[in-house]
Amino acid sequence: MGVRIDPWDYRLVQEYDKLITVFGIQPIDNVEHYELLNHHFFKRRIVFGHRDLDKWLEALRKGERVAVLTGFMPSGTPHLGTAMVFEELKFFQSIGAHVKVVIADAEAYAVRREDRETTIKWGLEFIKHAIAWGVDPERAEFYFQTAMRDSYYRLIQMFSRKVTLAEMEAIYGDLSPAKVMSALTQVADILHLQLDEFGGYRYVLVPVGVDQDPHIRLARDVADRFEGELGLKRPSSTYHKLLRGLDGNKMSKSRPDFAIFLDDDEDVVKKKIAMALTGGRATAEEQRRLGGEPWKCMVYELYTYFLLSDEELKEITESCVKGGILCGECKRLAYSKLVEKLREHKKRYKEASEKINLDSIVKTPSF
């Protein structure tokens, strides 16, 4: 049986090197104009792969109009895994890209079977959290899948003509009508920015977790088939490693005890960090003698993704592998740094909630 990625699965994607080989994702190290990617997500290989990122970077370097599009499933408070994408959007804005963010409310309703009213409410919350994290609303667009212009939905219908069910099943596995509609809607999300009425952005980059690559592959195939009819080009994409939950499995809203949510109380964060899986040894004596194994540690993963500068990360790594720091002390340090970051986010979230008129930013679905 071949390797398949399921974008609707809650299980953790692993073996990133194997995915590069099987699906033809290019290693991030090989991209041209790598010097433009001045963010620790790239330097630390958290963003590990891409498709045609070099073409997008070349267009950016030449001053052409470029855009970034990504989306969120609105089903509860964002967690740190979601914040990874906020961070990427903020970075791409900083180097000159226009950003567009889709709230995948149609998918949430049809595939996840979320309540409509709740989905819309959480979608608006996601927008406020994105702005609080640092996404500039003056250089971003937000939209709900069910509140777009007619031509967006026309794309979905047109795309269905040149895609077969067998082809989609080869990409996604077993499909329901809801998943077929969701996949075609995702393709419209990815490609619609190229149309003149949506900005005419000929170079569109889609930063996603690697679990979303099936949508990228389908969108690239569809773009090829509509190059003559609509003038579409293949989108570019980047892939980040999924932040693991505190037990080592996928961080997910469905497993709240092992996820750090952006609105978690400090005592809740403290308890979660205290029970996190680490790379520590069986005893303190053994750890001082043999050193820890940070690559197995979820606390170290938080350091790598969010909490430490390059110099601090180097110091904590060396101290761990040499047995200079034990897990209890390391968890206390992680807690203090994480709480500081969450306090700042909550402050900015409160400011965003009070000052921003969401009606001026996004069209809310009527039902």
Coordinates of C-alpha atoms in Angstrom, one line a residue:
M1 CA 0.0 0.0 0.0
G2 CA 1.3 3.5 -0.9
V3 CA 2.0 6.3 1.5
R4 CA -0.9 8.7 1.8
I5 CA -1.5 11.9 3.8
D6 CA -5.0 12.6 5.1
P7 CA -5.7 16.3 5.7
W8 CA -8.7 15.4 7.9
D9 CA -6.9 13.0 10.2
Y10 CA -5.9 13.8 13.7
R11 CA -2.9 11.5 13.8
L12 CA 0.7 12.9 13.8
V13 CA 2.6 13.0 10.5
Q14 CA 6.1 11.7 10.9
E15 CA 9.1 10.7 8.8
Y16 CA 9.4 14.0 7.0
D17 CA 12.4 12.9 5.0
K18 CA 10.3 10.0 3.6
L19 CA 7.6 12.5 2.5
I20 CA 10.2 14.5 0.6
T21 CA 11.1 11.4 -1.3
V22 CA 7.6 10.0 -1.9
F23 CA 5.8 13.2 -2.8
G24 CA 8.5 15.2 -4.4
I25 CA 8.6 18.0 -1.9
Q26 CA 11.9 19.9 -2.2
P27 CA 14.1 20.4 0.9
I28 CA 14.1 24.0 2.1
D29 CA 17.9 24.0 2.1
N30 CA 17.9 23.9 -1.7
V31 CA 15.8 26.9 -2.4
E32 CA 17.2 29.8 -4.3
H33 CA 17.2 33.2 -2.6
Y34 CA 17.3 31.4 0.8
E35 CA 18.8 34.6 2.3
L36 CA 15.4 36.2 2.1
L37 CA 14.0 33.6 4.6
N38 CA 15.4 35.3 7.7
H39 CA 13.3 33.6 10.3
H40 CA 14.2 30.9 12.8
F41 CA 11.4 28.6 11.4
F42 CA 13.6 28.3 8.3
K43 CA 17.0 28.3 10.0
R44 CA 15.9 25.6 12.4
R45 CA 14.2 23.6 9.6
I46 CA 10.8 23.8 11.2
V47 CA 9.8 24.8 7.7
F48 CA 11.5 21.8 6.1
G49 CA 10.2 21.7 2.5
H50 CA 8.6 23.6 -0.4
R51 CA 7.2 23.4 -3.9
D52 CA 8.4 26.2 -6.2
L53 CA 9.3 28.6 -3.4
D54 CA 12.2 29.8 -5.5
K55 CA 9.9 31.1 -8.2
W56 CA 7.8 33.0 -5.6
L57 CA 10.9 34.4 -4.0
E58 CA 12.3 35.5 -7.4
A59 CA 9.1 37.3 -8.1
L60 CA 9.2 39.0 -4.7
R61 CA 12.9 40.0 -5.3
K62 CA 11.9 41.6 -8.7
G63 CA 9.2 43.6 -7.0
E64 CA 6.3 41.7 -8.7
R65 CA 3.0 41.4 -6.8
V66 CA 3.0 38.3 -4.7
A67 CA 0.6 37.0 -2.2
V68 CA 0.4 34.4 0.6
L69 CA -2.8 32.4 1.3
T70 CA -3.5 30.1 4.1
G71 CA -6.5 29.1 6.2
F72 CA -7.8 27.9 9.6
M73 CA -10.4 25.5 10.7
P74 CA -12.5 27.5 13.2
S75 CA -13.3 25.0 15.9
G76 CA -12.3 26.4 19.3
T77 CA -9.6 28.6 20.7
P78 CA -6.3 28.6 18.7
H79 CA -3.4 26.7 20.2
L80 CA 0.3 27.0 19.7
G81 CA 0.2 24.8 16.6
T82 CA -2.2 27.4 15.1
A83 CA 0.1 30.2 16.2
M84 CA 2.8 28.8 14.0
V85 CA 0.8 29.8 11.0
F86 CA 0.2 33.3 12.5
E87 CA 3.9 33.6 12.9
E88 CA 4.6 32.6 9.3
L89 CA 2.0 35.1 8.0
K90 CA 3.6 37.9 10.1
F91 CA 7.0 37.0 8.6
F92 CA 5.8 37.0 5.0
Q93 CA 4.1 40.4 5.5
S94 CA 7.4 41.7 6.8
I95 CA 9.2 40.9 3.5
G96 CA 6.5 42.5 1.4
A97 CA 3.8 39.9 0.7
H98 CA 0.1 40.6 0.6
V99 CA -1.7 38.1 2.9
K100 CA -5.1 36.5 2.5
V101 CA -6.6 34.3 5.2
V102 CA -9.5 31.9 4.7
I103 CA -11.8 30.8 7.6
A104 CA -12.8 27.3 6.5
D105 CA -16.3 27.4 7.8
A106 CA -17.8 25.4 4.9
E107 CA -15.3 22.6 5.7
A108 CA -15.9 22.8 9.4
Y109 CA -19.6 22.4 8.9
A110 CA -19.6 19.7 6.2
V111 CA -16.6 17.5 7.2
R112 CA -16.1 18.3 10.9
R113 CA -19.8 18.6 11.5
E114 CA -19.4 21.7 13.6
D115 CA -22.4 23.9 14.4
R116 CA -22.8 26.9 12.1
E117 CA -23.3 29.5 14.7
T118 CA -20.4 28.3 16.8
T119 CA -18.2 28.0 13.7
I120 CA -18.8 31.6 12.7
K121 CA -18.2 32.8 16.3
W122 CA -14.8 30.9 16.4
G123 CA -13.9 32.2 13.0
L124 CA -14.2 35.8 14.2
E125 CA -12.1 34.8 17.3
F126 CA -9.4 33.4 15.0
I127 CA -9.2 36.7 13.2
K128 CA -8.7 38.6 16.5
H129 CA -6.0 36.1 17.6
A130 CA -4.2 36.4 14.3
I131 CA -4.1 40.2 14.6
A132 CA -3.0 40.0 18.3
W133 CA -0.1 37.7 17.2
G134 CA 1.1 40.4 14.9
V135 CA -0.7 39.9 11.5
D136 CA -1.2 43.4 10.2
P137 CA -4.9 43.8 9.2
E138 CA -4.0 46.8 6.9
R139 CA -2.0 44.4 4.7
A140 CA -4.3 41.3 5.0
E141 CA -7.7 40.1 3.8
F142 CA -9.9 37.7 5.8
Y143 CA -12.9 35.8 4.4
F144 CA -15.3 33.0 5.3
Q145 CA -15.7 30.3 2.6
T146 CA -19.5 30.7 2.7
A147 CA -19.4 34.5 2.3
M148 CA -17.5 35.1 -1.0
R149 CA -18.4 36.5 -4.4
D150 CA -20.2 34.5 -7.0
S151 CA -17.1 33.9 -9.2
Y152 CA -15.4 32.1 -6.3
Y153 CA -18.2 29.5 -6.3
R154 CA -18.1 29.4 -10.1
L155 CA -14.5 28.3 -9.9
I156 CA -15.5 25.3 -7.7
Q157 CA -18.1 24.2 -10.3
M158 CA -15.6 24.7 -13.2
F159 CA -12.9 22.8 -11.4
S160 CA -15.2 19.8 -10.9
R161 CA -15.3 19.2 -14.7
K162 CA -11.6 18.5 -15.0
V163 CA -11.1 16.3 -11.9
T164 CA -12.1 12.6 -11.7
L165 CA -13.3 10.8 -8.6
A166 CA -10.6 8.2 -9.1
E167 CA -8.0 10.9 -9.2
M168 CA -9.2 12.4 -6.0
E169 CA -9.4 9.0 -4.3
A170 CA -5.8 8.3 -5.3
I171 CA -4.9 11.5 -3.4
Y172 CA -7.2 11.4 -0.5
G173 CA -8.4 7.9 0.0
D174 CA -12.1 7.1 0.7
L175 CA -14.2 10.2 0.0
S176 CA -17.7 11.3 1.1
P177 CA -19.6 14.0 -0.8
A178 CA -18.6 16.5 1.9
K179 CA -14.9 15.8 1.4
V180 CA -15.2 16.1 -2.3
M181 CA -16.8 19.5 -2.0
S182 CA -14.3 20.5 0.7
A183 CA -11.4 19.6 -1.5
L184 CA -12.7 21.5 -4.5
T185 CA -13.4 24.5 -2.3
Q186 CA -9.9 24.3 -1.0
V187 CA -8.6 24.4 -4.6
A188 CA -10.7 27.5 -5.2
D189 CA -9.2 29.1 -2.0
I190 CA -5.7 28.4 -3.3
L191 CA -6.2 29.6 -6.9
H192 CA -8.8 32.4 -6.8
L193 CA -6.2 35.1 -6.0
Q194 CA -4.8 34.8 -9.5
L195 CA -8.1 36.1 -11.0
D196 CA -8.0 39.8 -11.8
E197 CA -11.1 40.5 -9.7
F198 CA -9.4 39.0 -6.6
G199 CA -6.2 40.9 -7.1
G200 CA -4.5 39.2 -10.0
Y201 CA -1.7 37.8 -7.9
R202 CA 0.3 35.6 -10.4
Y203 CA 2.6 34.3 -7.7
V204 CA 0.8 32.8 -4.7
L205 CA 2.5 31.0 -1.8
V206 CA 0.6 28.7 0.5
P207 CA 2.3 27.9 3.9
V208 CA 0.8 24.9 5.5
G209 CA 1.5 21.9 7.7
V210 CA 2.6 18.9 5.7
D211 CA -0.7 17.2 6.4
Q212 CA -2.4 19.7 4.0
D213 CA -0.2 18.7 1.0
P214 CA -3.0 16.7 -0.7
H215 CA -4.9 20.0 -1.3
I216 CA -1.7 21.6 -2.7
R217 CA -1.1 18.7 -5.1
L218 CA -4.7 18.8 -6.3
A219 CA -4.6 22.6 -6.8
R220 CA -1.4 22.4 -8.8
D221 CA -2.9 19.7 -11.1
V222 CA -6.1 21.8 -11.5
A223 CA -4.0 24.9 -12.3
D224 CA -2.3 23.0 -15.1
R225 CA -5.6 22.1 -16.6
F226 CA -7.0 25.6 -16.5
E227 CA -3.8 27.4 -17.7
G228 CA -5.3 27.9 -21.1
E229 CA -8.9 28.7 -20.1
L230 CA -8.2 30.9 -17.0
G231 CA -4.5 31.6 -17.2
L232 CA -3.8 29.9 -13.9
K233 CA -0.3 29.0 -12.6
R234 CA 0.8 26.4 -10.2
P235 CA 0.8 27.8 -6.6
S236 CA 4.0 27.6 -4.5
S237 CA 3.9 26.1 -1.0
T238 CA 6.0 25.7 2.1
Y239 CA 5.6 22.9 4.7
H240 CA 6.2 23.1 8.4
K241 CA 6.6 20.3 10.8
L242 CA 3.6 19.9 13.0
L243 CA 4.1 21.0 16.6
R244 CA 3.5 18.0 18.8
G245 CA 1.3 17.9 21.8
L246 CA 2.9 17.6 25.3
D247 CA 2.5 13.8 25.2
G248 CA 4.4 13.5 21.9
N249 CA 1.3 13.1 19.6
K250 CA -0.3 15.6 17.4
M251 CA -1.3 18.9 19.1
S252 CA -5.1 19.1 18.6
K253 CA -8.1 20.8 20.0
S254 CA -9.6 17.3 20.4
R255 CA -6.9 16.5 23.0
P256 CA -7.0 19.6 25.2
D257 CA -4.9 18.3 28.1
F258 CA -1.9 18.0 25.8
A259 CA -2.2 21.3 23.9
I260 CA -1.3 24.9 25.0
F261 CA -4.1 27.2 24.0
L262 CA -3.6 30.9 23.6
D263 CA -6.2 31.7 26.3
D264 CA -5.0 29.1 28.8
D265 CA -4.8 30.3 32.4
E266 CA -1.4 30.3 33.9
D267 CA -2.1 27.6 36.4
V268 CA -3.4 25.4 33.6
V269 CA -0.2 26.0 31.6
K270 CA 1.9 25.1 34.7
K271 CA 0.1 21.8 35.1
K272 CA 0.4 20.9 31.4
I273 CA 4.1 21.7 31.3
A274 CA 4.7 19.7 34.5
M275 CA 3.3 16.6 32.9
A276 CA 5.0 17.0 29.5
L277 CA 7.0 14.2 28.0
T278 CA 10.7 14.8 28.2
G279 CA 14.0 13.3 27.1
G280 CA 15.1 12.9 30.7
R281 CA 16.7 9.7 32.1
A282 CA 15.2 7.4 34.7
T283 CA 17.0 9.1 37.6
A284 CA 18.7 12.4 38.3
E285 CA 22.1 10.7 38.8
E286 CA 21.8 8.9 35.4
Q287 CA 20.8 12.1 33.7
R288 CA 23.8 14.0 35.1
R289 CA 26.1 11.1 34.0
L290 CA 24.6 10.4 30.6
G291 CA 22.9 13.7 29.8
G292 CA 19.3 14.2 28.5
E293 CA 17.9 13.6 25.0
P294 CA 16.4 16.9 24.0
W295 CA 15.2 15.6 20.6
K296 CA 12.7 13.4 22.5
C297 CA 11.5 16.3 24.7
M298 CA 8.3 18.2 24.1
V299 CA 9.6 21.1 26.3
Y300 CA 12.6 21.4 24.1
E301 CA 10.2 21.5 21.1
L302 CA 8.5 24.5 22.6
Y303 CA 11.9 26.1 23.0
T304 CA 12.8 25.4 19.4
Y305 CA 9.5 26.7 18.0
F306 CA 8.7 29.7 20.1
L307 CA 10.6 30.5 23.3
L308 CA 14.4 30.8 22.8
S309 CA 16.8 32.8 20.7
D310 CA 19.5 30.9 18.8
E311 CA 22.1 31.6 21.5
E312 CA 19.7 30.5 24.3
L313 CA 18.7 27.4 22.4
K314 CA 22.4 26.4 21.9
E315 CA 23.1 26.9 25.6
I316 CA 20.1 24.9 26.8
T317 CA 20.9 22.1 24.3
E318 CA 24.5 21.8 25.5
S319 CA 23.4 21.9 29.1
C320 CA 20.8 19.2 28.5
V321 CA 23.1 16.7 26.7
K322 CA 25.9 17.2 29.2
G323 CA 23.6 16.6 32.2
G324 CA 24.0 20.2 33.4
I325 CA 20.2 20.8 33.7
L326 CA 17.5 18.4 34.9
C327 CA 14.0 18.2 33.6
G328 CA 12.3 19.9 36.6
E329 CA 14.5 23.0 36.2
C330 CA 14.0 23.0 32.5
K331 CA 10.2 22.8 32.8
R332 CA 10.2 25.8 35.2
L333 CA 12.2 27.8 32.7
A334 CA 9.9 26.9 29.9
Y335 CA 6.9 27.8 32.0
S336 CA 8.2 31.2 32.8
K337 CA 9.0 32.0 29.2
L338 CA 5.8 30.6 27.8
V339 CA 3.6 32.5 30.4
E340 CA 5.4 35.7 29.5
K341 CA 4.6 35.1 25.8
L342 CA 1.0 34.3 26.5
R343 CA 0.6 37.3 28.7
E344 CA 1.7 39.6 25.9
H345 CA -0.6 37.8 23.5
K346 CA -3.6 38.1 25.8
K347 CA -2.9 41.8 26.3
R348 CA -2.8 42.4 22.5
Y349 CA -5.9 40.2 22.1
K350 CA -7.8 42.4 24.5
E351 CA -6.6 45.5 22.6
A352 CA -7.7 44.0 19.3
S353 CA -11.1 43.0 20.7
E354 CA -11.7 46.5 22.0
K355 CA -10.3 48.6 19.0
I356 CA -11.0 46.6 15.9
N357 CA -14.3 46.7 14.0
L358 CA -14.5 43.2 12.6
D359 CA -17.3 44.3 10.2
S360 CA -14.8 46.4 8.4
I361 CA -12.4 43.5 8.1
V362 CA -14.5 40.5 7.2
K363 CA -17.9 39.8 5.7
T364 CA -19.7 37.5 8.2
P365 CA -22.0 34.7 6.8
S366 CA -25.7 35.4 7.2
F367 CA -26.5 31.9 8.3

